[in-house]
């Protein structure tokens, strides 16, 4: 019986070892020419199209593993702990600090000399900030995501506005006027579940979010006033407090129940594809300004796993993905914005009345605070903001509570 169990245990260890190696760094003799790439979300479904072009150009076989965003973080942590993962990883920009701190990502500083496409000067400054830590470069910006204002030009014109609101005051005034068109009419949608919105408006009002000593300043006047401004849209009835359960074809089409909203590039295609009789009746615009009109900058990077033994081919893959023509192909496949400046000189972007606004806004866009704890901080903000706009809590008192919660999260 002992021999039987020993044999079973040995078989299990061999099978487990083989499985771990198979999902690892492609250093087995049978797998030396396979580049393993982990990609997240819907993008993973389109990446094989680009991978085939890369295979034709280089002869390097690529294996794409699609991972749902919901499972990606835990899967990456497991890979780090076992030192057995892919060669190339799609990394959410807000995850970068955590995995850099875990020593999970390759320093790409030396790769720039070999692959000039990876040079930081080729990319928007905001995107580069998500890749550099302690004077080292750990990723290349893959695609970007920023926010702009979508608005119905015809509806605003009837209300007396021949252009998009350019200031906070104009936005508030227009939203209130539009909300008075009748029952179940609003001026703008303020998404109470969008975690970056409060921080974005805080920055527009001059808040640094954290001071020079990295202490949170969410209870100081610039941020408190920004939250009060956002709350005002709910309190004066120009923004709905609840999710109406309607899609953009219902809220933005027809008489435009909600003629203004803030969103990302994916909504351009959504509006074009789903809203009927909309041509010539809508536009995008850079965000209205207070002290500035800073938008958020998100998206994803491509990194090389620190424990990969196929780093040469991984570098070639990053080089290929950084080329302007590749980034343009990616945009056509996924509606994701290019991070490379050169790609924005292409007529498909430069001459497009909707997308060119995103390129303009990216010159005034910053990533969310690049700290490992940001996701937890953002969730805390949403909880506290809901107490304000839905529960009627005092803004200053609730921001005092939020600021204390951030200190606890940061162990300050």
CSV table of C-alpha atoms in Angstrom, one decimal:
chain,number,residue,atom,x,y,z
A,1,UNK,CA,0.0,0.0,0.0
A,2,UNK,CA,2.8,2.4,0.8
A,3,UNK,CA,4.4,1.7,-2.5
A,4,UNK,CA,1.1,2.4,-4.3
A,5,UNK,CA,0.7,5.8,-2.5
A,6,UNK,CA,4.3,6.7,-3.2
A,7,UNK,CA,3.8,6.0,-6.9
A,8,UNK,CA,0.7,8.1,-6.9
A,9,UNK,CA,2.4,10.9,-5.1
A,10,UNK,CA,5.4,10.8,-7.5
A,11,UNK,CA,3.0,10.8,-10.5
A,12,UNK,CA,1.2,13.8,-9.1
A,13,UNK,CA,4.4,15.7,-8.6
A,14,UNK,CA,5.5,15.0,-12.1
A,15,UNK,CA,2.2,16.0,-13.6
A,16,UNK,CA,2.1,19.2,-11.5
A,17,UNK,CA,5.7,20.1,-12.5
A,18,UNK,CA,4.9,19.6,-16.1
A,19,UNK,CA,1.7,21.7,-15.8
A,20,UNK,CA,3.6,24.5,-14.2
A,21,UNK,CA,6.4,24.4,-16.7
A,22,UNK,CA,3.9,24.4,-19.5
A,23,UNK,CA,2.4,27.7,-18.4
A,24,UNK,CA,5.7,29.1,-17.6
A,25,UNK,CA,8.6,30.8,-19.3
A,26,UNK,CA,8.8,28.8,-22.6
A,27,UNK,CA,12.3,27.5,-21.8
A,28,UNK,CA,11.5,23.8,-22.5
A,29,UNK,CA,13.2,22.3,-25.6
A,30,UNK,CA,9.8,21.6,-27.1
A,31,UNK,CA,8.5,25.1,-26.4
A,32,UNK,CA,11.5,27.4,-27.0
A,33,UNK,CA,10.0,29.2,-30.0
A,34,UNK,CA,6.6,29.9,-28.3
A,35,UNK,CA,6.1,33.3,-26.7
A,36,UNK,CA,3.4,33.1,-24.0
A,37,UNK,CA,1.3,36.2,-23.6
A,38,UNK,CA,-1.3,36.9,-21.0
A,39,UNK,CA,-4.0,39.3,-22.1
A,40,UNK,CA,-7.0,40.5,-20.1
A,41,UNK,CA,-10.6,41.2,-20.8
A,42,UNK,CA,-12.2,41.7,-24.3
A,43,UNK,CA,-8.8,42.8,-25.7
A,44,UNK,CA,-7.6,39.2,-25.4
A,45,UNK,CA,-10.2,38.1,-28.0
A,46,UNK,CA,-8.7,40.5,-30.6
A,47,UNK,CA,-5.0,40.1,-29.8
A,48,UNK,CA,-4.5,36.9,-31.8
A,49,UNK,CA,-5.2,38.9,-35.0
A,50,UNK,CA,-2.1,41.1,-34.3
A,51,UNK,CA,-0.1,38.1,-33.1
A,52,UNK,CA,-0.6,36.3,-36.4
A,53,UNK,CA,1.0,39.3,-38.2
A,54,UNK,CA,3.9,39.3,-35.7
A,55,UNK,CA,4.4,35.5,-36.3
A,56,UNK,CA,4.6,36.2,-40.1
A,57,UNK,CA,7.2,38.9,-39.6
A,58,UNK,CA,9.4,37.1,-37.1
A,59,UNK,CA,8.7,33.4,-37.3
A,60,UNK,CA,8.1,33.5,-33.5
A,61,UNK,CA,5.0,31.5,-32.5
A,62,UNK,CA,2.7,33.3,-30.0
A,63,UNK,CA,0.3,31.7,-27.6
A,64,UNK,CA,-2.3,34.1,-26.2
A,65,UNK,CA,-4.0,33.2,-22.9
A,66,UNK,CA,-7.2,35.2,-22.3
A,67,UNK,CA,-7.9,36.0,-18.7
A,68,UNK,CA,-11.0,37.8,-17.4
A,69,UNK,CA,-10.2,41.0,-15.6
A,70,UNK,CA,-12.0,39.6,-12.5
A,71,UNK,CA,-9.5,36.8,-12.2
A,72,UNK,CA,-6.4,38.5,-13.5
A,73,UNK,CA,-5.1,40.0,-10.4
A,74,UNK,CA,-5.1,36.8,-8.4
A,75,UNK,CA,-3.6,34.9,-11.3
A,76,UNK,CA,-0.8,37.3,-11.5
A,77,UNK,CA,-0.1,37.1,-7.8
A,78,UNK,CA,0.1,33.3,-8.2
A,79,UNK,CA,2.5,33.6,-11.0
A,80,UNK,CA,4.8,35.9,-9.0
A,81,UNK,CA,4.8,33.6,-6.0
A,82,UNK,CA,5.6,30.6,-8.1
A,83,UNK,CA,8.0,32.5,-10.4
A,84,UNK,CA,6.2,30.6,-13.2
A,85,UNK,CA,4.2,32.7,-15.5
A,86,UNK,CA,4.0,34.1,-19.1
A,87,UNK,CA,6.7,36.0,-21.0
A,88,UNK,CA,4.6,39.1,-21.7
A,89,UNK,CA,1.8,40.4,-19.5
A,90,UNK,CA,-0.9,43.0,-20.2
A,91,UNK,CA,-0.8,45.1,-17.0
A,92,UNK,CA,-3.5,47.5,-15.9
A,93,UNK,CA,-1.9,50.9,-15.3
A,94,UNK,CA,-3.1,51.1,-11.7
A,95,UNK,CA,-1.6,47.7,-11.0
A,96,UNK,CA,1.9,48.7,-12.0
A,97,UNK,CA,3.1,50.0,-8.6
A,98,UNK,CA,2.1,46.7,-6.8
A,99,UNK,CA,3.9,44.4,-9.2
A,100,UNK,CA,7.0,46.6,-9.5
A,101,UNK,CA,7.2,46.5,-5.7
A,102,UNK,CA,6.9,42.7,-5.9
A,103,UNK,CA,9.9,42.6,-8.2
A,104,UNK,CA,7.8,40.8,-10.8
A,105,UNK,CA,8.6,42.9,-13.9
A,106,UNK,CA,11.7,43.2,-16.0
A,107,UNK,CA,13.5,46.6,-16.1
A,108,UNK,CA,13.2,47.6,-19.8
A,109,UNK,CA,15.7,50.5,-19.6
A,110,UNK,CA,18.4,48.6,-21.6
A,111,UNK,CA,15.8,47.4,-24.2
A,112,UNK,CA,15.3,51.0,-25.4
A,113,UNK,CA,18.8,51.0,-27.0
A,114,UNK,CA,18.0,47.8,-29.0
A,115,UNK,CA,14.4,48.7,-29.8
A,116,UNK,CA,14.1,52.5,-30.4
A,117,UNK,CA,10.3,52.0,-30.8
A,118,UNK,CA,10.3,51.7,-27.0
A,119,UNK,CA,11.8,55.1,-26.4
A,120,UNK,CA,9.7,57.0,-23.8
A,121,UNK,CA,9.8,60.2,-26.0
A,122,UNK,CA,7.5,58.3,-28.5
A,123,UNK,CA,4.6,58.2,-26.1
A,124,UNK,CA,2.3,60.7,-24.3
A,125,UNK,CA,3.8,61.8,-21.0
A,126,UNK,CA,0.8,60.7,-19.0
A,127,UNK,CA,1.1,57.2,-20.3
A,128,UNK,CA,4.9,57.0,-19.6
A,129,UNK,CA,4.3,58.0,-16.0
A,130,UNK,CA,2.5,54.7,-15.5
A,131,UNK,CA,5.6,52.7,-16.7
A,132,UNK,CA,8.5,54.4,-14.8
A,133,UNK,CA,9.4,53.9,-11.2
A,134,UNK,CA,12.6,54.8,-9.4
A,135,UNK,CA,14.2,55.9,-12.7
A,136,UNK,CA,13.6,52.5,-14.3
A,137,UNK,CA,11.3,51.6,-17.1
A,138,UNK,CA,9.1,48.5,-16.5
A,139,UNK,CA,6.6,48.6,-19.3
A,140,UNK,CA,5.6,50.2,-22.6
A,141,UNK,CA,2.2,52.0,-22.9
A,142,UNK,CA,0.0,49.8,-25.0
A,143,UNK,CA,-3.3,51.6,-25.2
A,144,UNK,CA,-4.8,54.6,-23.5
A,145,UNK,CA,-8.1,55.6,-22.0
A,146,UNK,CA,-9.1,59.1,-21.2
A,147,UNK,CA,-12.4,60.9,-20.6
A,148,UNK,CA,-14.0,63.7,-22.6
A,149,UNK,CA,-17.5,65.3,-22.8
A,150,UNK,CA,-20.1,63.9,-25.2
A,151,UNK,CA,-22.9,66.2,-26.0
A,152,UNK,CA,-25.9,66.7,-28.3
A,153,UNK,CA,-25.1,69.8,-30.3
A,154,UNK,CA,-28.7,70.3,-31.5
A,155,UNK,CA,-30.2,70.1,-28.0
A,156,UNK,CA,-27.7,72.5,-26.5
A,157,UNK,CA,-28.2,74.9,-29.4
A,158,UNK,CA,-32.0,75.0,-28.7
A,159,UNK,CA,-31.1,75.8,-25.1
A,160,UNK,CA,-28.9,78.7,-26.3
A,161,UNK,CA,-25.5,77.2,-26.4
A,162,UNK,CA,-23.6,77.1,-29.7
A,163,UNK,CA,-20.6,75.3,-28.2
A,164,UNK,CA,-19.8,72.8,-25.5
A,165,UNK,CA,-19.5,74.1,-21.9
A,166,UNK,CA,-15.9,75.3,-21.5
A,167,UNK,CA,-15.9,76.0,-17.7
A,168,UNK,CA,-17.4,74.5,-14.6
A,169,UNK,CA,-19.8,77.4,-14.3
A,170,UNK,CA,-21.0,76.9,-17.9
A,171,UNK,CA,-21.4,73.2,-17.4
A,172,UNK,CA,-23.5,73.7,-14.3
A,173,UNK,CA,-25.6,76.4,-15.9
A,174,UNK,CA,-26.2,74.4,-19.1
A,175,UNK,CA,-27.1,71.2,-17.2
A,176,UNK,CA,-29.7,73.0,-15.0
A,177,UNK,CA,-31.3,74.7,-18.0
A,178,UNK,CA,-31.5,71.5,-20.0
A,179,UNK,CA,-33.1,69.7,-17.0
A,180,UNK,CA,-36.0,72.2,-17.1
A,181,UNK,CA,-37.1,71.0,-20.5
A,182,UNK,CA,-39.8,68.8,-18.9
A,183,UNK,CA,-40.5,65.7,-16.8
A,184,UNK,CA,-37.8,63.0,-16.8
A,185,UNK,CA,-35.3,65.3,-18.5
A,186,UNK,CA,-31.8,65.9,-17.3
A,187,UNK,CA,-28.8,67.9,-18.2
A,188,UNK,CA,-25.9,65.5,-17.7
A,189,UNK,CA,-25.1,62.1,-16.3
A,190,UNK,CA,-22.7,62.0,-13.4
A,191,UNK,CA,-21.8,58.4,-12.8
A,192,UNK,CA,-21.7,57.8,-9.1
A,193,UNK,CA,-19.9,54.5,-9.6
A,194,UNK,CA,-17.1,55.9,-11.7
A,195,UNK,CA,-14.1,55.8,-9.3
A,196,UNK,CA,-11.9,58.2,-11.1
A,197,UNK,CA,-14.4,61.0,-11.4
A,198,UNK,CA,-14.0,62.6,-8.0
A,199,UNK,CA,-10.2,62.5,-8.2
A,200,UNK,CA,-10.3,64.0,-11.7
A,201,UNK,CA,-12.5,66.9,-10.6
A,202,UNK,CA,-10.4,67.4,-7.5
A,203,UNK,CA,-7.4,67.9,-9.6
A,204,UNK,CA,-9.3,70.3,-11.9
A,205,UNK,CA,-9.9,72.4,-8.8
A,206,UNK,CA,-6.3,72.4,-7.8
A,207,UNK,CA,-6.1,69.5,-5.3
A,208,UNK,CA,-2.9,67.5,-5.4
A,209,UNK,CA,-4.8,64.6,-3.8
A,210,UNK,CA,-1.6,64.0,-1.7
A,211,UNK,CA,0.8,66.6,-0.3
A,212,UNK,CA,4.6,66.6,-0.6
A,213,UNK,CA,4.8,64.2,2.4
A,214,UNK,CA,2.4,61.8,0.7
A,215,UNK,CA,-0.3,62.6,3.2
A,216,UNK,CA,-3.9,62.6,1.8
A,217,UNK,CA,-5.6,66.0,1.5
A,218,UNK,CA,-9.1,64.9,0.6
A,219,UNK,CA,-10.5,66.9,3.5
A,220,UNK,CA,-9.0,70.2,2.3
A,221,UNK,CA,-10.9,72.9,0.5
A,222,UNK,CA,-9.9,72.2,-3.1
A,223,UNK,CA,-11.1,68.6,-3.0
A,224,UNK,CA,-14.1,69.2,-0.7
A,225,UNK,CA,-15.3,72.0,-3.1
A,226,UNK,CA,-14.9,69.6,-6.1
A,227,UNK,CA,-17.1,67.0,-4.4
A,228,UNK,CA,-19.6,69.7,-3.5
A,229,UNK,CA,-19.7,70.7,-7.2
A,230,UNK,CA,-20.3,67.1,-8.3
A,231,UNK,CA,-23.0,66.7,-5.6
A,232,UNK,CA,-24.7,69.9,-6.8
A,233,UNK,CA,-25.8,68.2,-10.1
A,234,UNK,CA,-27.7,65.5,-8.1
A,235,UNK,CA,-29.2,68.0,-5.6
A,236,UNK,CA,-30.5,70.4,-8.2
A,237,UNK,CA,-32.0,67.7,-10.4
A,238,UNK,CA,-29.8,68.1,-13.4
A,239,UNK,CA,-28.3,64.6,-13.0
A,240,UNK,CA,-30.2,61.4,-12.1
A,241,UNK,CA,-29.3,59.9,-8.8
A,242,UNK,CA,-30.1,56.4,-9.9
A,243,UNK,CA,-29.1,54.2,-12.8
A,244,UNK,CA,-32.1,54.5,-15.1
A,245,UNK,CA,-31.5,51.1,-16.6
A,246,UNK,CA,-31.4,52.5,-20.1
A,247,UNK,CA,-28.7,52.4,-22.8
A,248,UNK,CA,-27.2,55.2,-24.7
A,249,UNK,CA,-29.6,54.8,-27.6
A,250,UNK,CA,-32.4,55.6,-25.2
A,251,UNK,CA,-30.8,58.4,-23.1
A,252,UNK,CA,-28.7,60.2,-25.8
A,253,UNK,CA,-31.1,59.5,-28.8
A,254,UNK,CA,-34.4,61.1,-29.7
A,255,UNK,CA,-35.1,64.1,-27.5
A,256,UNK,CA,-32.0,63.3,-25.4
A,257,UNK,CA,-33.2,62.6,-21.9
A,258,UNK,CA,-29.5,63.0,-21.0
A,259,UNK,CA,-27.8,65.3,-23.6
A,260,UNK,CA,-24.3,65.4,-21.9
A,261,UNK,CA,-22.1,62.7,-20.3
A,262,UNK,CA,-18.5,62.1,-19.6
A,263,UNK,CA,-17.0,58.9,-21.0
A,264,UNK,CA,-14.2,57.2,-22.9
A,265,UNK,CA,-13.4,56.4,-26.5
A,266,UNK,CA,-15.4,53.2,-26.7
A,267,UNK,CA,-18.6,55.3,-26.6
A,268,UNK,CA,-17.9,56.8,-30.0
A,269,UNK,CA,-18.6,53.6,-31.7
A,270,UNK,CA,-21.4,52.8,-29.4
A,271,UNK,CA,-23.2,56.1,-30.2
A,272,UNK,CA,-22.6,55.6,-33.9
A,273,UNK,CA,-23.8,52.0,-33.9
A,274,UNK,CA,-26.8,52.2,-31.6
A,275,UNK,CA,-28.3,55.7,-31.6
A,276,UNK,CA,-30.6,56.3,-34.6
A,277,UNK,CA,-30.7,59.5,-36.6
A,278,UNK,CA,-27.8,60.9,-34.7
A,279,UNK,CA,-25.5,62.1,-37.5
A,280,UNK,CA,-24.7,65.7,-37.3
A,281,UNK,CA,-26.4,66.1,-33.9
A,282,UNK,CA,-23.6,65.3,-31.5
A,283,UNK,CA,-20.0,65.9,-30.8
A,284,UNK,CA,-17.1,65.4,-28.3
A,285,UNK,CA,-15.3,68.1,-26.5
A,286,UNK,CA,-12.4,68.4,-24.1
A,287,UNK,CA,-13.5,68.6,-20.5
A,288,UNK,CA,-14.7,72.0,-19.0
A,289,UNK,CA,-12.0,73.7,-16.9
A,290,UNK,CA,-11.8,75.1,-13.4
A,291,UNK,CA,-8.1,75.7,-12.5
A,292,UNK,CA,-7.4,73.3,-15.3
A,293,UNK,CA,-9.3,70.6,-17.3
A,294,UNK,CA,-7.2,67.6,-16.4
A,295,UNK,CA,-8.8,64.3,-17.3
A,296,UNK,CA,-7.9,60.8,-16.0
A,297,UNK,CA,-5.6,58.6,-18.0
A,298,UNK,CA,-5.9,54.9,-17.8
A,299,UNK,CA,-5.5,51.9,-20.2
A,300,UNK,CA,-3.0,49.1,-20.2
A,301,UNK,CA,0.7,48.5,-20.5
A,302,UNK,CA,2.7,45.6,-21.8
A,303,UNK,CA,5.4,44.2,-19.6
A,304,UNK,CA,7.9,41.4,-19.5
A,305,UNK,CA,7.7,38.9,-16.7
A,306,UNK,CA,10.9,39.1,-14.5
A,307,UNK,CA,11.2,35.3,-14.5
A,308,UNK,CA,10.8,34.9,-18.2
A,309,UNK,CA,13.5,33.0,-20.0
A,310,UNK,CA,12.3,34.1,-23.4
A,311,UNK,CA,13.0,37.8,-22.9
A,312,UNK,CA,14.6,38.3,-26.3
A,313,UNK,CA,11.5,37.3,-28.2
A,314,UNK,CA,9.4,39.2,-25.6
A,315,UNK,CA,11.3,42.4,-26.4
A,316,UNK,CA,10.6,41.9,-30.1
A,317,UNK,CA,6.9,41.5,-29.3
A,318,UNK,CA,6.9,44.8,-27.4
A,319,UNK,CA,8.8,46.4,-30.2
A,320,UNK,CA,6.1,45.3,-32.7
A,321,UNK,CA,3.2,46.4,-30.5
A,322,UNK,CA,4.8,49.9,-30.2
A,323,UNK,CA,4.9,50.6,-33.9
A,324,UNK,CA,2.4,53.3,-35.0
A,325,UNK,CA,0.9,51.1,-37.7
A,326,UNK,CA,0.4,48.3,-35.2
A,327,UNK,CA,-1.3,50.7,-32.7
A,328,UNK,CA,-3.6,51.9,-35.5
A,329,UNK,CA,-4.5,48.3,-36.3
A,330,UNK,CA,-5.3,47.7,-32.6
A,331,UNK,CA,-7.5,50.8,-32.5
A,332,UNK,CA,-9.5,49.6,-35.4
A,333,UNK,CA,-10.0,46.2,-33.7
A,334,UNK,CA,-10.8,47.4,-30.3
A,335,UNK,CA,-11.5,51.2,-30.3
A,336,UNK,CA,-8.6,51.6,-27.9
A,337,UNK,CA,-6.6,54.9,-28.2
A,338,UNK,CA,-3.0,54.7,-29.3
A,339,UNK,CA,-0.4,55.7,-26.7
A,340,UNK,CA,2.2,56.6,-29.4
A,341,UNK,CA,2.2,60.2,-30.6
A,342,UNK,CA,3.1,59.3,-34.2
A,343,UNK,CA,-0.1,57.2,-34.6
A,344,UNK,CA,-2.1,60.4,-33.9
A,345,UNK,CA,-0.8,61.9,-37.1
A,346,UNK,CA,-2.7,59.3,-39.2
A,347,UNK,CA,-5.7,60.8,-40.9
A,348,UNK,CA,-8.0,58.2,-39.4
A,349,UNK,CA,-7.4,59.9,-36.0
A,350,UNK,CA,-6.2,63.4,-36.9
A,351,UNK,CA,-9.1,64.1,-39.3
A,352,UNK,CA,-11.8,62.3,-37.2
A,353,UNK,CA,-14.0,64.9,-35.5
A,354,UNK,CA,-14.7,62.7,-32.6
A,355,UNK,CA,-11.4,60.9,-31.9
A,356,UNK,CA,-9.2,63.9,-32.4
A,357,UNK,CA,-10.7,65.4,-29.3
A,358,UNK,CA,-9.3,62.5,-27.3
A,359,UNK,CA,-5.9,63.2,-28.7
A,360,UNK,CA,-6.2,66.8,-27.6
A,361,UNK,CA,-7.4,65.8,-24.1
A,362,UNK,CA,-4.5,63.4,-23.7
A,363,UNK,CA,-2.2,66.4,-23.5
A,364,UNK,CA,-4.1,67.3,-20.3
A,365,UNK,CA,-4.6,63.9,-18.7
A,366,UNK,CA,-2.9,62.2,-15.7
A,367,UNK,CA,-3.0,58.7,-14.4
A,368,UNK,CA,-4.6,58.0,-11.0
A,369,UNK,CA,-2.1,58.0,-8.1
A,370,UNK,CA,0.4,55.4,-8.8
A,371,UNK,CA,0.4,53.6,-5.4
A,372,UNK,CA,-0.4,50.0,-4.7
A,373,UNK,CA,-3.3,51.0,-2.4
A,374,UNK,CA,-5.2,53.1,-4.9
A,375,UNK,CA,-7.9,50.6,-5.8
A,376,UNK,CA,-8.9,50.3,-2.1
A,377,UNK,CA,-8.8,54.1,-1.8
A,378,UNK,CA,-11.0,54.5,-4.8
A,379,UNK,CA,-13.6,52.1,-3.4
A,380,UNK,CA,-13.6,54.0,-0.1
A,381,UNK,CA,-14.3,57.2,-2.0
A,382,UNK,CA,-17.2,55.7,-3.9
A,383,UNK,CA,-18.7,54.6,-0.6
A,384,UNK,CA,-18.3,58.0,1.0
A,385,UNK,CA,-19.5,59.9,-2.1
A,386,UNK,CA,-22.7,57.8,-2.1
A,387,UNK,CA,-23.3,58.9,1.5
A,388,UNK,CA,-23.2,62.5,0.3
A,389,UNK,CA,-25.3,62.5,-2.9
A,390,UNK,CA,-27.7,59.8,-1.9
A,391,UNK,CA,-27.7,59.9,1.9
A,392,UNK,CA,-27.5,63.7,2.3
A,393,UNK,CA,-24.4,63.6,4.4
A,394,UNK,CA,-22.4,66.8,5.0
A,395,UNK,CA,-19.6,67.0,2.4
A,396,UNK,CA,-16.9,68.3,4.8
A,397,UNK,CA,-17.8,65.7,7.5
A,398,UNK,CA,-17.8,62.9,5.0
A,399,UNK,CA,-14.5,63.9,3.4
A,400,UNK,CA,-13.0,64.1,6.9
A,401,UNK,CA,-14.1,60.5,7.3
A,402,UNK,CA,-12.8,59.5,3.9
A,403,UNK,CA,-9.4,61.2,4.6
A,404,UNK,CA,-9.1,59.2,7.9
A,405,UNK,CA,-9.9,56.0,6.0
A,406,UNK,CA,-7.2,56.7,3.5
A,407,UNK,CA,-4.7,57.3,6.3
A,408,UNK,CA,-5.7,53.9,7.7
A,409,UNK,CA,-5.3,52.2,4.3
A,410,UNK,CA,-1.9,53.7,3.9
A,411,UNK,CA,-1.0,52.9,7.6
A,412,UNK,CA,-0.2,56.5,8.3
